[in-house]
Short mmCIF file of C-alpha atoms in Angstrom, two decimals:
data_model
loop_
_atom_site.label_atom_id
_atom_site.label_comp_id
_atom_site.label_asym_id
_atom_site.label_seq_id
_atom_site.Cartn_x
_atom_site.Cartn_y
_atom_site.Cartn_z
CA MET W 1384 110.45 207.57 102.21
CA ASN W 1385 109.64 204.15 100.84
CA CYS W 1386 110.85 202.07 97.88
CA ALA W 1387 108.60 202.43 94.82
CA ILE W 1388 108.82 198.68 94.28
CA SER W 1389 108.60 197.05 97.74
CA GLY W 1390 106.84 199.84 99.60
CA GLU W 1391 109.28 199.49 102.48
CA VAL W 1392 112.05 201.76 103.77
CA PRO W 1393 115.10 200.96 101.59
CA VAL W 1394 118.34 199.81 103.19
CA GLU W 1395 120.42 201.09 100.23
CA PRO W 1396 118.29 203.82 98.65
CA VAL W 1397 118.89 204.96 95.04
CA VAL W 1398 117.00 207.48 92.93
CA SER W 1399 116.31 207.51 89.21
CA LYS W 1400 117.65 210.45 87.23
CA LYS W 1401 114.77 210.22 84.76
CA SER W 1402 111.74 209.53 86.95
CA GLY W 1403 113.04 210.82 90.27
CA LEU W 1404 111.57 207.79 92.09
CA LEU W 1405 113.23 206.12 95.10
CA TYR W 1406 114.14 202.45 94.97
CA GLU W 1407 115.92 199.72 96.92
CA LYS W 1408 119.23 199.35 95.07
CA ARG W 1409 119.20 195.56 94.72
CA LEU W 1410 115.59 195.52 93.51
CA ILE W 1411 115.95 198.21 90.82
CA GLU W 1412 119.26 196.77 89.57
CA THR W 1413 117.68 193.36 89.20
CA HIS W 1414 114.69 194.83 87.37
CA ILE W 1415 116.82 196.91 84.98
CA SER W 1416 119.10 193.92 84.20
CA ASP W 1417 116.03 191.79 83.43
CA PHE W 1418 113.79 194.27 81.59
CA GLY W 1419 115.91 197.41 80.86
CA LYS W 1420 113.19 199.89 81.89
CA CYS W 1421 111.63 201.68 84.88
CA PRO W 1422 109.19 199.43 86.73
CA VAL W 1423 106.80 202.34 87.35
CA THR W 1424 106.96 204.64 84.32
CA GLY W 1425 108.18 202.11 81.78
CA GLU W 1426 110.91 204.43 80.47
CA PRO W 1427 114.13 202.86 79.24
CA HIS W 1428 116.70 202.73 82.05
CA THR W 1429 120.28 201.63 82.53
CA ILE W 1430 122.38 201.17 85.61
CA ASP W 1431 123.95 204.61 84.93
CA ASP W 1432 120.51 206.26 85.29
CA ILE W 1433 120.31 205.55 89.03
CA VAL W 1434 122.14 207.54 91.70
CA ALA W 1435 122.89 206.34 95.22
CA VAL W 1436 121.47 208.38 98.11
CA LYS W 1437 123.52 208.66 101.26
CA THR W 1438 121.54 208.18 104.51
CA GLY W 1439 122.21 207.33 108.08
CA LYS W 1440 121.91 203.77 109.40
CA ILE W 1441 118.29 202.88 109.88
CA VAL W 1442 117.29 200.90 112.95
CA LYS W 1443 113.92 199.31 112.39
CA PRO W 1444 111.70 199.46 115.42
CA LYS W 1445 110.39 196.18 116.80
CA PRO W 1446 106.72 195.52 116.25
CA LEU W 1447 104.56 196.20 119.24
CA HIS W 1448 103.42 192.60 119.65
CA THR W 1449 107.02 191.38 120.06
CA ALA W 1450 107.69 193.65 122.97
CA SER W 1451 106.14 191.26 125.53
CA ILE W 1452 106.27 187.53 126.35
CA PRO W 1453 102.59 186.93 125.51
CA GLY W 1454 103.16 188.67 122.18
CA LEU W 1455 106.21 186.49 121.47
CA LEU W 1456 104.26 183.35 122.41
CA GLY W 1457 101.47 184.42 120.08
CA THR W 1458 104.00 185.00 117.29
CA PHE W 1459 105.55 181.59 117.88
CA GLN W 1460 102.10 179.98 117.95
CA THR W 1461 101.21 181.63 114.64
CA GLU W 1462 104.44 180.52 113.07
CA TRP W 1463 103.94 176.97 114.45
CA ASP W 1464 100.41 176.83 113.07
CA GLY W 1465 101.67 178.01 109.71
CA LEU W 1466 104.42 175.38 109.79
CA MET W 1467 101.94 172.60 110.64
CA LEU W 1468 99.56 173.70 107.90
CA SER W 1469 102.42 173.75 105.43
CA ASN W 1470 103.58 170.27 106.59
CA PHE W 1471 100.02 168.93 106.31
CA SER W 1472 99.74 170.33 102.81
CA LEU W 1473 103.03 168.68 101.85
CA GLU W 1474 101.88 165.32 103.28
CA GLN W 1475 98.65 165.56 101.29
CA GLN W 1476 100.60 166.28 98.14
CA LEU W 1477 102.95 163.35 98.90
CA HIS W 1478 99.99 161.00 99.44
CA THR W 1479 98.40 162.12 96.15
CA ALA W 1480 101.70 161.63 94.33
CA ARG W 1481 102.06 158.13 95.80
CA GLN W 1482 98.54 157.20 94.70
CA GLU W 1483 99.19 158.47 91.20
CA LEU W 1484 102.48 156.57 91.07
CA SER W 1485 100.83 153.36 92.34
CA HIS W 1486 98.05 153.69 89.75
CA ALA W 1487 100.59 154.27 87.00
CA LEU W 1488 102.63 151.23 88.08
CA TYR W 1489 99.45 149.09 88.20
CA GLN W 1490 98.49 150.21 84.70
CA HIS W 1491 102.01 149.43 83.50
CA ASP W 1492 101.93 145.96 85.06
CA ALA W 1493 98.48 145.25 83.58
CA ALA W 1494 99.66 146.40 80.18
CA CYS W 1495 102.70 144.11 80.40
CA ARG W 1496 100.47 141.15 81.28
CA VAL W 1497 98.12 141.87 78.40
CA ILE W 1498 101.05 142.19 76.01
CA ALA W 1499 102.53 138.90 77.25
CA ARG W 1500 99.18 137.13 76.85
CA LEU W 1501 98.69 138.52 73.36
CA LYS W 1502 102.20 137.44 72.38
CA LYS W 1503 101.53 133.96 73.69
CA GLU W 1504 98.23 133.73 71.79
CA ARG W 1505 99.98 135.04 68.68
CA ASP W 1506 102.72 132.41 68.98
CA GLU W 1507 100.17 129.64 69.52
CA ALA W 1508 98.18 130.82 66.51
CA ARG W 1509 101.33 130.88 64.39
CA GLN W 1510 102.21 127.37 65.54
CA LEU W 1511 98.73 126.05 64.73
CA LEU W 1512 98.84 127.75 61.35
CA SER W 1513 102.24 126.27 60.51
CA GLU W 1514 101.09 122.79 61.54
CA ALA W 1515 97.92 123.13 59.50
CA GLU W 1516 99.92 124.30 56.48
CA ARG W 1517 102.27 121.33 56.92
CA GLN W 1518 99.30 118.96 56.78
CA LEU W 1519 97.56 120.58 53.80
CA PRO W 1520 99.76 119.16 50.98
CA ALA W 1521 98.66 115.61 51.86
CA ALA W 1522 94.97 116.46 51.95
CA PRO W 1523 92.58 116.06 49.03
CA ALA W 1524 91.35 119.27 47.44
CA VAL W 1525 87.84 118.70 48.67
CA ALA W 1526 89.08 118.60 52.25
CA THR W 1527 89.49 122.35 52.29
CA GLU W 1528 85.76 122.72 51.78
CA ASN W 1529 84.95 120.50 54.74
CA ALA W 1530 87.83 121.21 57.11
CA THR W 1531 87.08 121.08 60.81
CA LEU W 1532 88.10 123.64 63.35
CA SER W 1533 90.69 122.79 66.02
CA ASN W 1534 87.98 122.49 68.68
CA GLY W 1535 86.20 119.79 66.67
CA LYS W 1536 83.30 122.00 65.49
CA ARG W 1537 82.49 122.19 61.82
CA ALA W 1538 82.81 125.37 59.82
CA ALA W 1539 79.69 127.44 59.25
CA ASP W 1540 79.27 126.26 55.66
CA GLY W 1541 79.09 122.62 56.75
CA ASP W 1542 76.33 122.98 59.33
CA ASP W 1543 73.71 121.72 56.92
CA GLN W 1544 75.17 118.22 56.89
CA GLY W 1545 73.29 115.56 58.82
CA PRO W 1546 74.74 113.55 61.70
CA ASP W 1547 75.49 110.62 59.41
CA ALA W 1548 77.34 112.73 56.82
CA LYS W 1549 80.97 111.72 56.47
CA LYS W 1550 83.39 114.48 57.43
CA MET W 1551 86.41 115.06 55.26
CA ARG W 1552 89.75 114.98 57.10
CA LEU W 1553 93.19 116.23 56.21
CA GLY W 1554 94.66 112.75 56.43
CA ILE W 1555 97.90 111.54 58.00
CA SER W 1556 100.62 113.29 55.99
CA GLY W 1557 103.91 111.83 54.84
CA GLU W 1558 105.77 113.88 57.45
CA VAL W 1559 103.66 112.41 60.24
CA ILE W 1560 104.14 108.87 58.88
CA THR W 1561 107.90 109.46 58.74
CA GLU W 1562 107.84 110.65 62.32
CA LEU W 1563 105.89 107.56 63.42
CA THR W 1564 108.25 105.28 61.51
CA ASP W 1565 111.36 106.88 63.04
CA CYS W 1566 109.86 106.53 66.50
CA ASN W 1567 109.09 102.88 65.80
CA ALA W 1568 112.67 102.20 64.67
CA ALA W 1569 114.17 103.90 67.72
CA LEU W 1570 111.90 102.13 70.21
CA SER W 1571 112.37 98.72 68.54
CA GLN W 1572 116.14 99.14 68.80
CA GLN W 1573 115.89 100.10 72.47
CA ARG W 1574 113.57 97.18 73.18
CA LYS W 1575 116.20 94.69 72.03
CA LYS W 1576 118.49 95.95 74.80
CA ARG W 1577 115.71 96.16 77.37
CA GLN W 1578 116.40 94.65 80.79
CA ILE W 1579 114.11 94.25 83.74
CA PRO W 1580 115.05 96.98 86.26
CA PRO W 1581 116.66 95.70 89.49
CA THR W 1582 114.28 97.90 91.51
CA LEU W 1583 111.22 95.99 90.24
CA ALA W 1584 109.12 94.53 93.05
CA SER W 1585 109.76 90.82 93.45
CA VAL W 1586 107.17 88.05 93.40
CA ASP W 1587 107.70 87.54 97.13
CA ALA W 1588 106.96 91.21 97.70
CA LEU W 1589 103.73 91.10 95.67
CA GLU W 1590 102.57 88.08 97.66
CA LYS W 1591 102.66 90.29 100.80
CA PHE W 1592 100.62 93.13 99.28
CA THR W 1593 97.76 94.40 101.40
CA GLN W 1594 95.63 97.54 101.36
CA LEU W 1595 97.71 100.53 102.45
CA SER W 1596 95.22 103.34 101.98
CA SER W 1597 91.82 104.30 100.62
CA HIS W 1598 91.06 107.78 99.24
CA PRO W 1599 87.52 109.11 98.62
CA LEU W 1600 88.17 111.15 95.47
CA HIS W 1601 84.73 111.32 93.87
CA LYS W 1602 81.21 112.34 94.87
CA THR W 1603 79.02 110.13 97.04
CA SER W 1604 75.94 111.04 94.99
CA LYS W 1605 77.41 109.35 91.88
CA PRO W 1606 80.03 106.88 93.12
CA GLY W 1607 82.27 104.88 90.83
CA ILE W 1608 85.75 105.17 89.32
CA PHE W 1609 85.54 104.16 85.68
CA SER W 1610 89.11 104.76 84.46
CA MET W 1611 92.62 105.36 85.76
CA ASP W 1612 96.17 106.20 84.72
CA ILE W 1613 99.48 106.73 86.55
CA LEU W 1614 102.26 109.20 85.74
CA HIS W 1615 105.23 107.14 86.94
CA SER W 1616 107.82 109.95 86.87
CA LYS W 1617 105.85 111.99 89.44
CA ASP W 1618 103.82 109.18 91.06
CA VAL W 1619 100.55 110.98 90.29
CA ILE W 1620 97.33 108.99 89.78
CA ALA W 1621 94.50 110.24 87.56
CA THR W 1622 90.98 108.85 87.96
CA GLY W 1623 87.86 109.35 85.86
CA GLY W 1624 84.56 109.08 87.65
CA ILE W 1625 80.89 108.49 86.98
CA ASP W 1626 80.35 111.89 88.69
CA THR W 1627 81.62 113.56 85.42
CA THR W 1628 84.90 114.70 86.99
CA ALA W 1629 88.53 113.61 86.71
CA VAL W 1630 90.86 113.86 89.71
CA LEU W 1631 94.64 114.16 89.81
CA PHE W 1632 95.96 112.63 93.03
CA ASP W 1633 99.50 112.87 94.41
CA ARG W 1634 100.06 109.47 96.00
CA PRO W 1635 103.14 110.25 98.18
CA SER W 1636 101.48 113.23 99.89
CA GLY W 1637 97.93 111.88 99.75
CA GLN W 1638 96.67 115.22 98.39
CA ILE W 1639 94.36 116.02 95.48
CA LEU W 1640 96.30 118.18 93.02
CA SER W 1641 93.41 119.18 90.79
CA THR W 1642 89.82 118.29 89.91
CA LEU W 1643 88.96 118.53 86.21
CA THR W 1644 85.36 119.59 85.64
CA GLY W 1645 83.68 120.17 82.30
CA HIS W 1646 82.24 116.89 81.07
CA SER W 1647 78.48 116.48 81.36
CA LYS W 1648 78.52 112.67 81.66
CA LYS W 1649 80.83 110.00 83.11
CA VAL W 1650 84.53 110.06 82.27
CA THR W 1651 85.16 106.76 80.46
CA SER W 1652 88.91 107.05 79.86
CA ILE W 1653 91.82 109.18 81.11
CA LYS W 1654 95.47 109.28 80.02
CA PHE W 1655 98.61 111.25 80.87
CA VAL W 1656 100.60 112.48 77.86
CA GLY W 1657 104.10 111.22 78.68
CA ASP W 1658 105.88 113.46 81.19
CA THR W 1659 104.19 116.63 79.89
CA ASP W 1660 101.58 118.69 81.74
CA LEU W 1661 98.79 117.43 79.44
CA VAL W 1662 95.93 115.08 80.35
CA LEU W 1663 93.36 113.51 78.01
CA THR W 1664 89.82 112.57 79.04
CA ALA W 1665 87.03 110.87 77.11
CA SER W 1666 83.40 110.89 78.16
CA SER W 1667 79.94 109.55 77.47
CA ASP W 1668 79.01 113.11 76.45
CA LYS W 1669 80.62 112.32 73.02
CA THR W 1670 83.62 114.60 73.59
CA VAL W 1671 87.34 114.33 74.21
CA ARG W 1672 89.08 117.05 76.22
CA ILE W 1673 92.74 118.07 76.31
CA TRP W 1674 93.73 119.57 79.67
CA GLY W 1675 96.87 121.55 80.47
CA SER W 1676 98.28 122.88 83.72
CA SER W 1677 98.54 126.63 84.39
CA GLU W 1678 101.05 128.63 86.44
CA ASP W 1679 99.18 128.08 89.72
CA GLY W 1680 99.16 124.29 89.26
CA SER W 1681 95.47 124.00 88.37
CA TYR W 1682 94.34 122.42 85.10
CA ALA W 1683 92.21 124.05 82.42
CA CYS W 1684 90.64 122.64 79.27
CA ARG W 1685 92.61 123.64 76.16
CA HIS W 1686 90.56 121.82 73.52
CA THR W 1687 87.12 120.22 73.46
CA LEU W 1688 86.93 117.78 70.55
CA LYS W 1689 83.48 116.97 69.19
CA ASP W 1690 84.24 114.77 66.21
CA HIS W 1691 82.33 111.73 67.50
CA SER W 1692 78.57 111.33 67.34
CA ALA W 1693 78.28 108.77 70.17
CA GLU W 1694 79.88 107.91 73.50
CA VAL W 1695 83.69 107.99 73.45
CA ARG W 1696 85.01 104.94 75.28
CA ALA W 1697 88.81 105.18 75.10
CA VAL W 1698 91.80 107.41 74.44
CA THR W 1699 95.36 106.19 73.93
CA VAL W 1700 98.55 108.23 73.45
CA HIS W 1701 101.19 107.49 70.81
CA ALA W 1702 104.79 106.98 71.95
CA THR W 1703 105.83 110.31 70.38
CA ASN W 1704 103.41 112.08 72.76
CA LYS W 1705 102.42 114.23 69.75
CA TYR W 1706 99.41 112.21 68.59
CA PHE W 1707 96.58 110.23 70.15
CA VAL W 1708 93.58 108.10 69.18
CA SER W 1709 90.01 108.12 70.48
CA ALA W 1710 87.58 105.21 70.06
CA SER W 1711 83.80 105.61 70.08
CA LEU W 1712 80.52 103.76 69.90
CA ASP W 1713 79.83 105.64 66.63
CA SER W 1714 81.86 102.92 64.82
CA THR W 1715 84.89 105.15 64.26
CA TRP W 1716 88.26 105.88 65.79
CA CYS W 1717 90.00 109.24 65.32
CA PHE W 1718 93.69 110.07 64.96
CA TYR W 1719 94.49 113.51 66.44
CA ASP W 1720 97.35 115.97 66.47
CA MET W 1721 98.01 116.70 70.14
CA SER W 1722 99.10 120.34 69.97
CA SER W 1723 96.30 121.62 67.75
CA GLY W 1724 93.53 119.17 68.65
CA LEU W 1725 93.00 118.66 64.91
CA CYS W 1726 91.46 115.37 63.78
CA LEU W 1727 93.74 114.16 60.98
CA ALA W 1728 91.83 110.95 60.23
CA GLN W 1729 88.50 109.41 61.25
CA VAL W 1730 88.55 105.70 60.47
CA THR W 1731 85.67 103.30 60.05
CA ASP W 1732 85.57 99.70 58.82
CA ASP W 1733 83.30 99.61 55.79
CA SER W 1734 83.31 95.79 55.75
CA GLU W 1735 81.36 95.53 59.00
CA LYS W 1736 79.77 97.92 61.47
CA VAL W 1737 81.26 97.63 64.96
CA ASP W 1738 81.21 99.91 67.99
CA TYR W 1739 84.63 100.56 69.53
CA THR W 1740 84.85 100.14 73.31
CA ALA W 1741 88.63 100.00 73.94
CA ALA W 1742 91.88 101.07 72.27
CA ALA W 1743 95.63 100.93 72.90
CA PHE W 1744 98.77 101.67 70.91
CA HIS W 1745 101.42 98.99 70.51
CA PRO W 1746 104.60 100.06 72.39
CA ASP W 1747 106.35 100.75 69.05
CA GLY W 1748 103.51 102.94 67.85
CA LEU W 1749 102.71 101.61 64.35
CA ILE W 1750 99.99 99.18 65.46
CA LEU W 1751 96.68 100.06 67.12
CA GLY W 1752 94.56 97.53 68.97
CA THR W 1753 90.83 98.13 69.38
CA GLY W 1754 88.08 96.26 71.17
CA THR W 1755 84.44 96.32 70.10
CA ALA W 1756 80.98 95.85 71.55
CA GLN W 1757 80.58 92.93 69.12
CA SER W 1758 83.26 90.82 70.97
CA ILE W 1759 85.84 91.35 68.21
CA VAL W 1760 89.41 92.57 68.66
CA LYS W 1761 90.81 94.44 65.65
CA ILE W 1762 94.45 95.25 64.89
CA TRP W 1763 95.15 98.28 62.68
CA ASP W 1764 98.14 99.54 60.71
CA VAL W 1765 98.33 103.19 61.78
CA LYS W 1766 100.15 104.36 58.63
CA SER W 1767 97.53 103.07 56.21
CA GLN W 1768 94.59 102.91 58.68
CA ALA W 1769 93.92 99.40 57.41
CA ASN W 1770 92.58 96.53 59.49
CA VAL W 1771 95.38 93.94 59.33
CA ALA W 1772 94.14 91.35 61.84
CA LYS W 1773 91.00 90.36 63.69
CA PHE W 1774 90.56 88.18 66.78
CA GLY W 1775 87.29 86.52 67.80
CA GLY W 1776 86.31 84.22 70.62
CA HIS W 1777 85.20 86.54 73.41
CA THR W 1778 81.66 86.76 74.72
CA GLY W 1779 80.25 90.22 75.39
CA GLU W 1780 81.88 93.55 74.68
CA ILE W 1781 85.64 94.01 74.96
CA THR W 1782 86.26 96.14 78.05
CA SER W 1783 90.01 96.78 77.72
CA VAL W 1784 93.12 95.93 75.71
CA SER W 1785 96.78 96.05 76.79
CA PHE W 1786 100.03 95.33 74.94
CA SER W 1787 103.02 93.84 76.78
CA GLU W 1788 106.22 95.86 76.92
CA ASN W 1789 108.11 93.37 74.72
CA GLY W 1790 105.50 93.89 71.98
CA TYR W 1791 104.78 90.18 71.56
CA PHE W 1792 101.56 89.77 73.55
CA LEU W 1793 98.14 91.39 73.63
CA ALA W 1794 95.79 90.95 76.59
CA THR W 1795 92.05 91.58 76.17
CA SER W 1796 89.27 91.49 78.74
CA ALA W 1797 85.54 90.95 78.23
CA LEU W 1798 82.49 89.70 80.09
CA ASP W 1799 83.71 86.08 79.74
CA GLY W 1800 87.25 86.72 81.07
CA VAL W 1801 90.72 87.52 79.75
CA ARG W 1802 92.47 86.18 76.66
CA LEU W 1803 96.15 86.41 75.73
CA TRP W 1804 97.13 86.67 72.07
CA ASP W 1805 100.46 85.98 70.40
CA LEU W 1806 100.95 88.82 67.90
CA ARG W 1807 103.64 86.89 66.02
CA LYS W 1808 101.32 83.98 65.16
CA LEU W 1809 98.05 85.89 65.55
CA LYS W 1810 96.43 83.32 67.79
CA ASN W 1811 95.07 82.94 71.31
CA PHE W 1812 97.44 80.96 73.54
CA ARG W 1813 95.89 81.35 77.00
CA THR W 1814 92.51 82.15 78.57
CA PHE W 1815 91.66 83.19 82.13
CA GLU W 1816 88.00 82.64 82.90
CA PHE W 1817 87.06 85.50 85.21
CA PRO W 1818 83.43 86.55 84.58
CA ASN W 1819 82.83 90.27 84.07
CA ALA W 1820 86.50 91.17 83.64
CA ASN W 1821 86.53 94.97 83.44
CA SER W 1822 90.21 95.74 83.03
CA VAL W 1823 93.49 94.05 82.12
CA GLU W 1824 96.91 95.71 82.40
CA PHE W 1825 100.57 94.77 81.96
CA ASP W 1826 103.01 96.53 84.27
CA HIS W 1827 105.58 98.87 82.69
CA SER W 1828 108.30 96.19 82.64
CA GLY W 1829 106.02 93.50 81.20
CA SER W 1830 106.71 91.21 84.16
CA TYR W 1831 103.22 91.18 85.71
CA LEU W 1832 99.63 91.14 84.47
CA GLY W 1833 96.77 92.59 86.49
CA ILE W 1834 93.09 91.70 86.03
CA ALA W 1835 90.16 93.57 87.61
CA ALA W 1836 86.87 91.69 87.90
CA SER W 1837 84.96 90.72 91.05
CA ASP W 1838 88.40 90.85 92.67
CA ILE W 1839 91.91 91.76 91.52
CA ARG W 1840 94.29 89.04 90.27
CA VAL W 1841 98.01 89.51 89.63
CA PHE W 1842 99.91 87.01 87.42
CA GLN W 1843 103.59 86.64 86.62
CA THR W 1844 104.10 86.81 82.86
CA ALA W 1845 105.89 84.05 80.97
CA SER W 1846 106.30 82.79 77.43
CA VAL W 1847 103.65 81.28 75.16
CA LYS W 1848 104.35 77.73 76.29
CA ALA W 1849 105.24 78.40 79.94
CA GLU W 1850 102.63 78.73 82.64
CA TRP W 1851 101.51 82.21 83.76
CA ASN W 1852 101.48 81.67 87.52
CA PRO W 1853 99.09 83.56 89.82
CA VAL W 1854 100.97 85.74 92.30
CA LYS W 1855 98.32 87.46 94.41
CA THR W 1856 94.56 87.83 94.71
CA LEU W 1857 93.49 91.19 96.15
CA PRO W 1858 89.92 91.47 97.45
CA ASP W 1859 87.49 94.10 96.22
CA LEU W 1860 86.97 96.00 99.46
CA SER W 1861 84.41 98.38 97.98
CA GLY W 1862 81.55 96.01 98.73
CA THR W 1863 80.22 96.44 95.19
CA GLY W 1864 81.75 93.22 93.83
CA ARG W 1865 83.07 95.06 90.81
CA ALA W 1866 86.63 96.33 90.42
CA THR W 1867 86.63 98.54 87.32
CA CYS W 1868 90.32 99.34 86.72
CA VAL W 1869 93.77 98.27 87.87
CA LYS W 1870 97.20 99.90 87.37
CA PHE W 1871 100.72 99.09 88.54
CA GLY W 1872 102.73 101.85 90.21
CA PRO W 1873 106.40 102.62 89.43
CA ASP W 1874 108.44 99.38 89.52
CA ALA W 1875 105.23 97.58 90.56
CA LYS W 1876 105.80 98.83 94.12
CA TYR W 1877 102.06 99.17 94.54
CA VAL W 1878 98.79 98.39 92.75
CA ALA W 1879 96.10 101.05 92.36
CA VAL W 1880 92.50 99.85 92.09
CA GLY W 1881 89.29 101.65 91.18
CA SER W 1882 85.86 100.22 91.95
CA MET W 1883 82.20 101.16 91.74
CA ASP W 1884 82.43 103.15 94.97
CA ARG W 1885 84.15 106.54 95.06
CA ASN W 1886 87.42 105.35 96.65
CA LEU W 1887 90.84 104.87 95.11
CA ARG W 1888 92.58 101.98 96.89
CA ILE W 1889 96.33 101.45 97.09
CA PHE W 1890 97.71 97.94 97.71
CA GLY W 1891 101.36 97.47 98.59
CA LEU W 1892 103.84 96.24 101.16
CA PRO W 1893 103.25 97.27 104.79
CA ASN W 1894 105.93 99.65 106.10
CA ASN W 1895 107.90 97.01 108.02
CA ASP W 1896 107.92 94.54 105.15
CA SER W 1897 108.83 97.32 102.71
CA THR W 1898 111.87 98.24 104.79
CA GLU W 1899 113.03 94.64 105.04
CA ASP W 1900 112.53 94.09 101.30
CA SER W 1901 114.59 97.21 100.48
CA ALA W 1902 117.36 95.99 102.76
CA GLN W 1903 117.43 92.61 101.02
CA ASP W 1904 117.60 94.27 97.59
CA SER W 1905 120.58 96.36 98.67
#
């Protein structure tokens, strides 16, 4: 007799008083405890309704196929196959679970990145909004109708204005003027205590300068380095080329860090913004670009400023590193907020029309010097944007201007040579006649003056009455006969030169002489 539930011979048989059916004791007890009724008839049942049946011990016969070795082997093989199939199924399920987990983790990571980017954009937007709101109280009411966007483009309702229409600007607010004035006071106080660093290269060392290296940074199809700047804290050199690109070059390693592409015409001016990760470039395509480094070390354009209507010739950074000025052939110079790229003021001289070809901030930051295509040098009060002085005497357009570190002297270069101006008496006190002078530059300490023309001349600075002695003449090894820009490295340990070929040239002490000079200094 078989169990009514399992269909097998019961080990502990019991019978129901109500239905008379035979069950395995453990099975029927479990069913009654769970459901309280007969599994076959459905009648209500309790444990008291079943009666145990006494039987002899049952010995189950072995299946026929286990009575021989081949049968056992077949049984083992079947069980092995079943085990392998089960293991394979489990591995498939594990693989599927891993894929689902990986996909979920990827989606989570992507969501976190998107959230982080959105938060960053939100914070930047809030910062721009707060800065714009801070500037608004100083702006005339009509400025709100003609406000420019942060990328330099006009709002949609101002598109009907012609190219000669004057754009309304927010103006330089009282807060900004206070910030400029505080910076001026702090720097003036520091300048009184300024001392020439002991690590500055000596005159004897400069006399031994020779070419140390030459680096082809720009394209051969459009050769020519038009502008240059050096970040002294990291010893990184930036060059702007006629090939429309700017290159950041790490001098110690001799490697190109990044190539900035985006301008459609030659890069006329390039500047580092203090020790930050920002770089400014100006171009003949009428734009100024603000570049910033990303996490991988490459640089991307953060703002493209289109406030000028003609070629932009120069950019110069204020000592606060929060503002900068661009100068253009459209007869205006613009004062910008660095973080937002907003043009706060666009200045033109109504008394005479001149095209600006060069610009530089005074070391204290309240004076701006500009050079023009009409051979005139103009000095501006940044706070009032008023022209406070004007120097004449050059022939041809002014190619560059440079203030000395002590704030007393201004050097200007033009087609007829270089002139030195005393800012205290507003007069020219010395002239160097180097035809086609393209660049003039004081070193960071104000001890040396570099001039780039058909060759490169280095002078030791002095007072108004004392003689400015020549220290070294470096040849233009480009073969073009035109050195376009010159910059002094940290502590004047080297001189970087750009020419009308595509190579950046470094002049300095040979290794042996450099070692001996360092030993003498110590």
